[in-house]
Short mmCIF file of C-alpha atoms in Angstrom, two decimals:
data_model
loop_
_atom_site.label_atom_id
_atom_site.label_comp_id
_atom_site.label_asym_id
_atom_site.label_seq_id
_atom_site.Cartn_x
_atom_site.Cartn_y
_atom_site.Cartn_z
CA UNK J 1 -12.77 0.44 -33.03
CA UNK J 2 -13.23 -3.36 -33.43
CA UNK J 3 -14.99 -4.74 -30.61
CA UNK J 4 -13.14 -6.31 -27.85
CA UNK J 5 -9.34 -4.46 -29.65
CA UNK J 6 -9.68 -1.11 -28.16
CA UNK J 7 -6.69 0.68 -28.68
CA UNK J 8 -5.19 3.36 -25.84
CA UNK J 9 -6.04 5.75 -28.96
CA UNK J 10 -9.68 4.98 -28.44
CA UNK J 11 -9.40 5.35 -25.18
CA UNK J 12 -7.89 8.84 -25.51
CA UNK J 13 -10.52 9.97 -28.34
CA UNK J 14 -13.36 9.13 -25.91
CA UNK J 15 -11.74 10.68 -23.14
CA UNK J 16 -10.96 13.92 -24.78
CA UNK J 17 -6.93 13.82 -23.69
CA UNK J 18 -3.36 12.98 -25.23
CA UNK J 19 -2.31 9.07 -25.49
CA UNK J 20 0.50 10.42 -23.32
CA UNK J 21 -1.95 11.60 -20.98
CA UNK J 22 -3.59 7.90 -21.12
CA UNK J 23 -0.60 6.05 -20.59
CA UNK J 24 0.59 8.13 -17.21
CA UNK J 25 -2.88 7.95 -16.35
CA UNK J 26 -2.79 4.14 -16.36
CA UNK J 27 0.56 3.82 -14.83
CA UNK J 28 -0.87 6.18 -11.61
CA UNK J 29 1.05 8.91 -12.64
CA UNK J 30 0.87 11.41 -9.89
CA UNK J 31 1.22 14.15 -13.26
CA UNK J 32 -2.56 13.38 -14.33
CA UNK J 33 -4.50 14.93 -11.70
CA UNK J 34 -6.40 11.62 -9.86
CA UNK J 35 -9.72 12.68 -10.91
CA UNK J 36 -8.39 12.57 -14.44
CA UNK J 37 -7.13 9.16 -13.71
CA UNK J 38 -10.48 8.07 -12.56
CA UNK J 39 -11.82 8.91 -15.74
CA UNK J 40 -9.40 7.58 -18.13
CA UNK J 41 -9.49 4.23 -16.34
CA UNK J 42 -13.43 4.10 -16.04
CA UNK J 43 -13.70 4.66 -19.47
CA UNK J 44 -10.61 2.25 -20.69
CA UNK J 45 -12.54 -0.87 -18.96
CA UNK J 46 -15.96 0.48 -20.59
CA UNK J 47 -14.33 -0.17 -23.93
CA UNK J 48 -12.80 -3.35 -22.99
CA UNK J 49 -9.15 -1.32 -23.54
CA UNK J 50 -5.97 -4.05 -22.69
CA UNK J 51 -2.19 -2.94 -23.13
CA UNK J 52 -0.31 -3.80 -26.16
CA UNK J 53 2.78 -5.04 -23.68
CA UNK J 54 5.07 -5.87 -26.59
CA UNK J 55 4.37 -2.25 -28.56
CA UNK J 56 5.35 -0.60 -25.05
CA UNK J 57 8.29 -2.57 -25.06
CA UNK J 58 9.41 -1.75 -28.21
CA UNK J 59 8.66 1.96 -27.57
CA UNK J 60 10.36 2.45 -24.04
CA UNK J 61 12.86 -0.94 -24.70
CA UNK J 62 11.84 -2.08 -21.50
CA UNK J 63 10.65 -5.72 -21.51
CA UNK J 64 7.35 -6.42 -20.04
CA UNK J 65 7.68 -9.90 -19.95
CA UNK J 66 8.19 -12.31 -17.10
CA UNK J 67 9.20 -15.70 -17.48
CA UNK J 68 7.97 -18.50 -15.21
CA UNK J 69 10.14 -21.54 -14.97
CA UNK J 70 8.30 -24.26 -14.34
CA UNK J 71 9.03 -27.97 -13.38
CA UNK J 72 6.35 -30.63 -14.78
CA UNK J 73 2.92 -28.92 -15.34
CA UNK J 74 1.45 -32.38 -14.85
CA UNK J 75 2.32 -32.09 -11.14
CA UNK J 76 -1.13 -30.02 -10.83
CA UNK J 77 0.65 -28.01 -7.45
CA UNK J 78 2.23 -25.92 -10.89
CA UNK J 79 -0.78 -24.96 -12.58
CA UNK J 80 -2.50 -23.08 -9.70
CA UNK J 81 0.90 -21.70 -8.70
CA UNK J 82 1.01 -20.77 -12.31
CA UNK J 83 -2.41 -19.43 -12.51
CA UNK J 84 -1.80 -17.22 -9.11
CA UNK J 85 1.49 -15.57 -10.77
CA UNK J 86 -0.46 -14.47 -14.03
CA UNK J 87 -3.08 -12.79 -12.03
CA UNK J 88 -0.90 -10.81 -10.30
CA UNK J 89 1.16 -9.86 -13.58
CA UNK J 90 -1.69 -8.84 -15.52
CA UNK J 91 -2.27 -6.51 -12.43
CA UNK J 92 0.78 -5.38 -12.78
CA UNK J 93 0.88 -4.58 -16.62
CA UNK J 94 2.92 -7.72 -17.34
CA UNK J 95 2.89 -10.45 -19.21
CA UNK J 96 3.85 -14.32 -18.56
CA UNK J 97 6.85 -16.48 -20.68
CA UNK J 98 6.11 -19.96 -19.35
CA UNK J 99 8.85 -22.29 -19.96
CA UNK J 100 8.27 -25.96 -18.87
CA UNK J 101 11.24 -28.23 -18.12
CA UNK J 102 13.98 -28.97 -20.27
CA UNK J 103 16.96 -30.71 -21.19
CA UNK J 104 20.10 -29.85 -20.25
CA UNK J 105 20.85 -28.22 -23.81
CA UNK J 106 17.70 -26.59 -24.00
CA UNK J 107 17.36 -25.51 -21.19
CA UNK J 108 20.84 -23.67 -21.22
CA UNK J 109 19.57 -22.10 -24.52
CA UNK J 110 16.58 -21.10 -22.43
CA UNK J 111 19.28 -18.77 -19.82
CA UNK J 112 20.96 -17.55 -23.16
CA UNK J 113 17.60 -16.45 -24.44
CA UNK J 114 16.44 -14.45 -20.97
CA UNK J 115 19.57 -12.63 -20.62
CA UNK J 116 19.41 -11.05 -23.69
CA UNK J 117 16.48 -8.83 -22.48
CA UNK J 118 13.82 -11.13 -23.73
CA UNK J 119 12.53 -10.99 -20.31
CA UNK J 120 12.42 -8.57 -17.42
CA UNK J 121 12.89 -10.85 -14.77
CA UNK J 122 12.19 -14.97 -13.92
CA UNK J 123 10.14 -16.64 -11.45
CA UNK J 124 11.35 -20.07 -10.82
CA UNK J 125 9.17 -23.18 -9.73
CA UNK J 126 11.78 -25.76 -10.43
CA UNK J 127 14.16 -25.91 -8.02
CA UNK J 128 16.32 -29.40 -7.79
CA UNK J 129 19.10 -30.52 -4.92
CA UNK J 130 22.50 -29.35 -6.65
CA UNK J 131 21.01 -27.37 -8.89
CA UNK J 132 22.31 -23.80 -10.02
CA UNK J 133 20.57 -22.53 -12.18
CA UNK J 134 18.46 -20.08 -10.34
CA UNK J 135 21.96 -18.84 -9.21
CA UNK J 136 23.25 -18.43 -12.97
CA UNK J 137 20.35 -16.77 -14.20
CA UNK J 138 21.31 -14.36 -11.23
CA UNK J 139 24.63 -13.78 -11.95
CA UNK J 140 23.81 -12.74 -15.78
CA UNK J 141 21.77 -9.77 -14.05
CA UNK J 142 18.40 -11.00 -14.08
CA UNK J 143 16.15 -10.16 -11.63
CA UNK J 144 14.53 -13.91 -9.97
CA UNK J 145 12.75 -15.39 -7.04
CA UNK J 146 11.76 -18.73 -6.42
CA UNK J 147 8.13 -19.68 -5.43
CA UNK J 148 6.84 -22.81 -3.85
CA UNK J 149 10.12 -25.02 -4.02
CA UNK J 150 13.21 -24.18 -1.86
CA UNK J 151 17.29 -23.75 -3.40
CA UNK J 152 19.33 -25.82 -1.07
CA UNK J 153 22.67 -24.69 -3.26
CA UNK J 154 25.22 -22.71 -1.32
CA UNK J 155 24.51 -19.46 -2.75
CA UNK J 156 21.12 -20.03 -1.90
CA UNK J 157 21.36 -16.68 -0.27
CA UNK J 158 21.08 -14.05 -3.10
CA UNK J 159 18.13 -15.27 -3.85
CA UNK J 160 14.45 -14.24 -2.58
CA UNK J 161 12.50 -17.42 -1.92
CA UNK J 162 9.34 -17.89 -0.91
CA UNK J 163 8.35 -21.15 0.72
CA UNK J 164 5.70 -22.79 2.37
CA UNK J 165 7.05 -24.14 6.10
CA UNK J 166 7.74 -27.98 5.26
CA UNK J 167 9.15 -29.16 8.20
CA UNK J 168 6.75 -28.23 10.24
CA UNK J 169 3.76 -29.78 8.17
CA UNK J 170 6.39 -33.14 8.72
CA UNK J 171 6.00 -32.29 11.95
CA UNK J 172 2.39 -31.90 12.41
CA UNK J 173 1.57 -35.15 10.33
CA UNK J 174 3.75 -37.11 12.79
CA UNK J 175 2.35 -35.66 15.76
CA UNK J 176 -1.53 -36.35 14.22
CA UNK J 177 -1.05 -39.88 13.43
CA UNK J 178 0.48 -40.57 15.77
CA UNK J 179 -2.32 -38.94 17.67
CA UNK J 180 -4.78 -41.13 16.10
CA UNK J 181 -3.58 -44.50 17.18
CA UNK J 182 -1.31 -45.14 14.54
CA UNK J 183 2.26 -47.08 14.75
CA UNK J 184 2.41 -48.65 11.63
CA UNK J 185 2.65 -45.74 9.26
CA UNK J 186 4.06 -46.61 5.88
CA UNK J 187 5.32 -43.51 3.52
CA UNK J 188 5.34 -42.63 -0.68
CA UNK J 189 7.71 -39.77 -0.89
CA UNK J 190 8.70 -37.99 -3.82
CA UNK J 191 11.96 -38.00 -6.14
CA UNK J 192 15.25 -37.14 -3.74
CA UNK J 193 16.08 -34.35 -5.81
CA UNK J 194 13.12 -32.39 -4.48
CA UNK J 195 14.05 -30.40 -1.47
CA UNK J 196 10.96 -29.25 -0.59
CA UNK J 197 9.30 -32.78 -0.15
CA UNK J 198 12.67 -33.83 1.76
CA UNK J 199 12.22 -30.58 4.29
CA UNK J 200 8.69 -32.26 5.05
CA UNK J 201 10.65 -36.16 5.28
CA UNK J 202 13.56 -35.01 6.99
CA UNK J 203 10.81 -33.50 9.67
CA UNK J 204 8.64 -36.26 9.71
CA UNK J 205 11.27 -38.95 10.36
CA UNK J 206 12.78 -37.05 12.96
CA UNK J 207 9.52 -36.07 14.80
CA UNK J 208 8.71 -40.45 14.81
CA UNK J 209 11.78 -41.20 15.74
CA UNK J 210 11.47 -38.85 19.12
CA UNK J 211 8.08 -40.41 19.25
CA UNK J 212 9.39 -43.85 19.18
CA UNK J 213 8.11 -45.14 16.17
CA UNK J 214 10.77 -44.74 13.91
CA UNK J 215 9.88 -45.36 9.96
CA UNK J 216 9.99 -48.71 9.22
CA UNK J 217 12.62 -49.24 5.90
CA UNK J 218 9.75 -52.16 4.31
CA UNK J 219 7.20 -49.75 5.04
CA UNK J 220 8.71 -46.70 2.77
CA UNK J 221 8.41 -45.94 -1.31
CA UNK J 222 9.16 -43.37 -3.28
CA UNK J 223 8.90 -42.16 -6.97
CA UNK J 224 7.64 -39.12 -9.30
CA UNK J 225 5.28 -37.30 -8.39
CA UNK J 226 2.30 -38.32 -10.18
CA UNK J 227 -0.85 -40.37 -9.77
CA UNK J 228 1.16 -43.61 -11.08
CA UNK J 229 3.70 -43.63 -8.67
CA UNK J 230 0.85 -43.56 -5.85
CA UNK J 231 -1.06 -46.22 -7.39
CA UNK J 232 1.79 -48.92 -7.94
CA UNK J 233 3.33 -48.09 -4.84
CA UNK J 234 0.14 -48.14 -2.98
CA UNK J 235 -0.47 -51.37 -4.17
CA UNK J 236 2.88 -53.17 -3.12
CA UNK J 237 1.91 -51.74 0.34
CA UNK J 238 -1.18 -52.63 1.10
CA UNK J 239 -1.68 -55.80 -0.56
CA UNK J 240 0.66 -57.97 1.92
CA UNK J 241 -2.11 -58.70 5.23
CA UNK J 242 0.78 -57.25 7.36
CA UNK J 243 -0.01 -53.63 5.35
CA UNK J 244 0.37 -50.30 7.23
CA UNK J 245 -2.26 -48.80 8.97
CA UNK J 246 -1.66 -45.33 7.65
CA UNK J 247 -0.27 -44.01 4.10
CA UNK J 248 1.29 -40.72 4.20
CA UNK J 249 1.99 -39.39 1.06
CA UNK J 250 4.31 -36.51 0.07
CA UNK J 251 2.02 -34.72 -2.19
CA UNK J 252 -1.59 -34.97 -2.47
CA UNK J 253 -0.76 -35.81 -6.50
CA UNK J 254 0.34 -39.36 -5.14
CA UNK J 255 -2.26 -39.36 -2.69
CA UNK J 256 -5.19 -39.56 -5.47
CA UNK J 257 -3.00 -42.92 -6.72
CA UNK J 258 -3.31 -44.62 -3.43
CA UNK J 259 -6.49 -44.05 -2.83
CA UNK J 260 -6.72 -45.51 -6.12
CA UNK J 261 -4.71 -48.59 -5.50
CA UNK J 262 -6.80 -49.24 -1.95
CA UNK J 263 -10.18 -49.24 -3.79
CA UNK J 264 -9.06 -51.59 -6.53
CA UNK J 265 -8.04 -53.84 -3.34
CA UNK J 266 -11.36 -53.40 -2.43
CA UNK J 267 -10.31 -51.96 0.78
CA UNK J 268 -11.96 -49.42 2.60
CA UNK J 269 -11.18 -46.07 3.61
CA UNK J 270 -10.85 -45.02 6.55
CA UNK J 271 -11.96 -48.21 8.17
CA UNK J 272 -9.14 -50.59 6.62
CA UNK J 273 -6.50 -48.25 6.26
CA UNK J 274 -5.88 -44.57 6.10
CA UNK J 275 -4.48 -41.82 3.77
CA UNK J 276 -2.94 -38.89 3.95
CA UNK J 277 -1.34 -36.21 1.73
CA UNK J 278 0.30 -32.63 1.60
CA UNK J 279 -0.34 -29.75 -0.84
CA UNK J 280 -4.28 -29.57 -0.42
CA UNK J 281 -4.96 -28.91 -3.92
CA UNK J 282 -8.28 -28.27 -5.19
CA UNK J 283 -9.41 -31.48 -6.06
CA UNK J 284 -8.60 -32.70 -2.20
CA UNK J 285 -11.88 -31.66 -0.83
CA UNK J 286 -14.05 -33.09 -3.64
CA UNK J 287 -16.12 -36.08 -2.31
CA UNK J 288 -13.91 -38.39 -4.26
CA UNK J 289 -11.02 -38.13 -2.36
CA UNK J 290 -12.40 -36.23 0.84
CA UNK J 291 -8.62 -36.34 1.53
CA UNK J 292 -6.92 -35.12 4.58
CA UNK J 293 -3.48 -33.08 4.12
CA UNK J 294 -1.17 -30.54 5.17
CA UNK J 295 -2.47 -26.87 3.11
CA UNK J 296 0.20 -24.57 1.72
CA UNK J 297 -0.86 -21.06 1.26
CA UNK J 298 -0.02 -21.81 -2.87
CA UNK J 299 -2.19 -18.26 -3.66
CA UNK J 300 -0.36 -16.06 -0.66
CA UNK J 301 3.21 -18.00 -1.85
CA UNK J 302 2.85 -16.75 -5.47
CA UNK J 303 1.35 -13.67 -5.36
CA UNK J 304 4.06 -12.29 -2.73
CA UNK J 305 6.75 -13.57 -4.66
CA UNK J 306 5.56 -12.05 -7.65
CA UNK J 307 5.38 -8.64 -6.06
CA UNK J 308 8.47 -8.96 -5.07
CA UNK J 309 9.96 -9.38 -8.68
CA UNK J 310 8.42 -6.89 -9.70
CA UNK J 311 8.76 -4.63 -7.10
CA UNK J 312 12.64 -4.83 -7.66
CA UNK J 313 12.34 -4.98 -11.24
CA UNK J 314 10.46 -1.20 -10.68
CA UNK J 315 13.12 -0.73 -8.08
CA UNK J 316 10.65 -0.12 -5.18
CA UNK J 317 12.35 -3.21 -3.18
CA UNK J 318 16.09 -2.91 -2.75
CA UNK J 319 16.60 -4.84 0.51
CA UNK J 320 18.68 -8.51 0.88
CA UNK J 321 17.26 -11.79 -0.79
CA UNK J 322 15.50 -13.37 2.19
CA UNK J 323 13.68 -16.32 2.62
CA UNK J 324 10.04 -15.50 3.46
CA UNK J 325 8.51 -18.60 5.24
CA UNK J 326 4.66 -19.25 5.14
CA UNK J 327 2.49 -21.23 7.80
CA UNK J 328 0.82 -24.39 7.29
CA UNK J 329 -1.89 -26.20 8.82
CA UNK J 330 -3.87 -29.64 8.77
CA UNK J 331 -7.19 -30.21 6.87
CA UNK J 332 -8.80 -32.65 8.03
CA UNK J 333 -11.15 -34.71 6.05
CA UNK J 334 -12.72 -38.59 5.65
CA UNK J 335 -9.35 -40.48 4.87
CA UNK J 336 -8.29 -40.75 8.48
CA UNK J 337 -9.90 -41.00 11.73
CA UNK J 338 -9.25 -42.28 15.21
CA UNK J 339 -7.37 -45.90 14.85
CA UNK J 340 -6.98 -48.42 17.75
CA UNK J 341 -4.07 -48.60 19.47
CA UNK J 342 -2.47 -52.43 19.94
CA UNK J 343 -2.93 -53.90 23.22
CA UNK J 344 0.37 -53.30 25.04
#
């Protein structure tokens, strides 16, 4: 045995059993008596023993393989959705197919590719207004949720999604600025094709609008979601002296670029204007950006969605598609603060 390639042989020579008996074993086979299973499992991490997913799949012609459909990897929401879904595969005894986004033509070559049993089921992170292809990879018999972006297409329905609750974070940042003194609240939102960030707009225009402060057209932006788009927008924004008291951004990605944009303007945060983003990513709470946001569950979101593919790829989930909504809440950090109110 080579170290760190120990083989479910070795693990049956050291155990003093079958390789059929190691591979129930592994799989919790109620056959293998559990203190059996104990053992085989003790002494399969002792010799560093991993799977071979693609031999099993050629033995049992099952794929083992999940692919995950993702929309710009840039967009760092992706990689710790990403990160959260492999985890819970390699759990599972599966292993990840990431696919990035595509062109039309490729990506159509991409559907052609999973339904011929590459895969043994899709998780889908790129979700666009109009789009259908979540829906056509379900009607070639693929097993597929969605994770972290919503489907707005009419046949949403047959599809399990798993989504954090954006209109009421659009909610909750209206009511909070709002809270804080603030009536001249500008917004960067992300591309219209998105339907998760316009759950969160749709929400947040509504909720100033009832609070009398509707969103002023000069005071809005929108663009990719990236640091650039943040930065250059941020800039138009606050370098008039009639800028916005308040930036809310719809993702914490732009966020970073606006902060950006107000220190090259040599203006201070929170004192000279404020910030605010959505997501809470990692990087948020570093001292750098010490930004407040809106946090979606992104571990609880992935992790449930991918036990839900493969619980009805192993047929132990055979309910409806639903729509499982998440909570969110505010974090609340050094970008905003209490702001005066104009004299009446």
């Amino acid at each position: 045995m080579s170290a760190g390639h120990a083989t479910s042989y070795d693990v049956a020579r050291a155990a003093g059993v079958s390789q059929s008996t190691v591979s129930r074993a592994l799989r919790d086979d109620p056959r293998v008596s559990l203190a059996t299973r104990e053992r085989i499992r003790l002494i399969a991490t002792t010799i560093n023993y991993s799977p071979n997913l693609m031999a099993q799949s050629l033995i049992t012609g099952v794929s083992r393989s999940i692919a995950v459909l993702v929309a710009d990897l840039q967009n760092p929401v992706y990689p710790q959705l990403v990160d959260s879904v492999q985890t819970t595969l390699n759990e599972r005894g599966y292993r990840m197919l990431l696919l990035s986004d595509r062109s039309e033509g490729e990506r159509e070559r991409d559907v052609d590719a999973l339904r011929g049993g590459l895969v043994a089921g899709a998780m889908f992170m790129q979700a666009r207004v109009g789009s259908t292809l979540a829906e056509d990879l379900v009607a070639r018999g693929l097993p597929l949720v969605v994770i972290g972006r919503d489907v707005t297409s009419p046949n949403a329905g047959a599809i399990d999604r798993f989504v954090a609750d954006g209109s009421h974070g659009g909610v909750l940042i209206a009511d909070y600025l709002y809270g804080l003194g603030h009536r001249r609240i500008a917004m960067v939102g992300g591309p219209e094709n998105n339907p998760s960030i316009n759950f969160r707009e749709v929400a947040f225009r509504a909720r100033l609008d009832e609070l009398g402060i509707p969103l002023q057209p000069q005071f809005v932006r929108r663009g990719l979601i990236e640091h650039e788009t943040g930065l250059a927008m941020g800039t138009e924004l606050l370098s008039p002296a009639e800028r916005p008291s308040v930036v809310y951004c719809g993702t914490d990605y732009i966020a970073y670029g606006v902060i950006d944009a107000a220190n090259r303007l040599g203006l201070s945060i929170p004192d000279d204007v404020q910030v605010i983003g959505y997501d809470d990513l990692r990087m948020s709470s570093w001292s750098m950006f010490d930004l407040t946001t809106v946090r979606q569950p992104l571990l609880e979101i992935a992790t449930a969605g991918t036990h839900r593919l493969l619980d009805r790829i192993e047929g132990l989930f055979e309910e409806e598609p639903e729509r499982t909504v998440f909570p969110v809440h505010l974090v609340e950090r050094g970008t905003t603060g209490p702001w005066p109110t104009p004299a009446a």
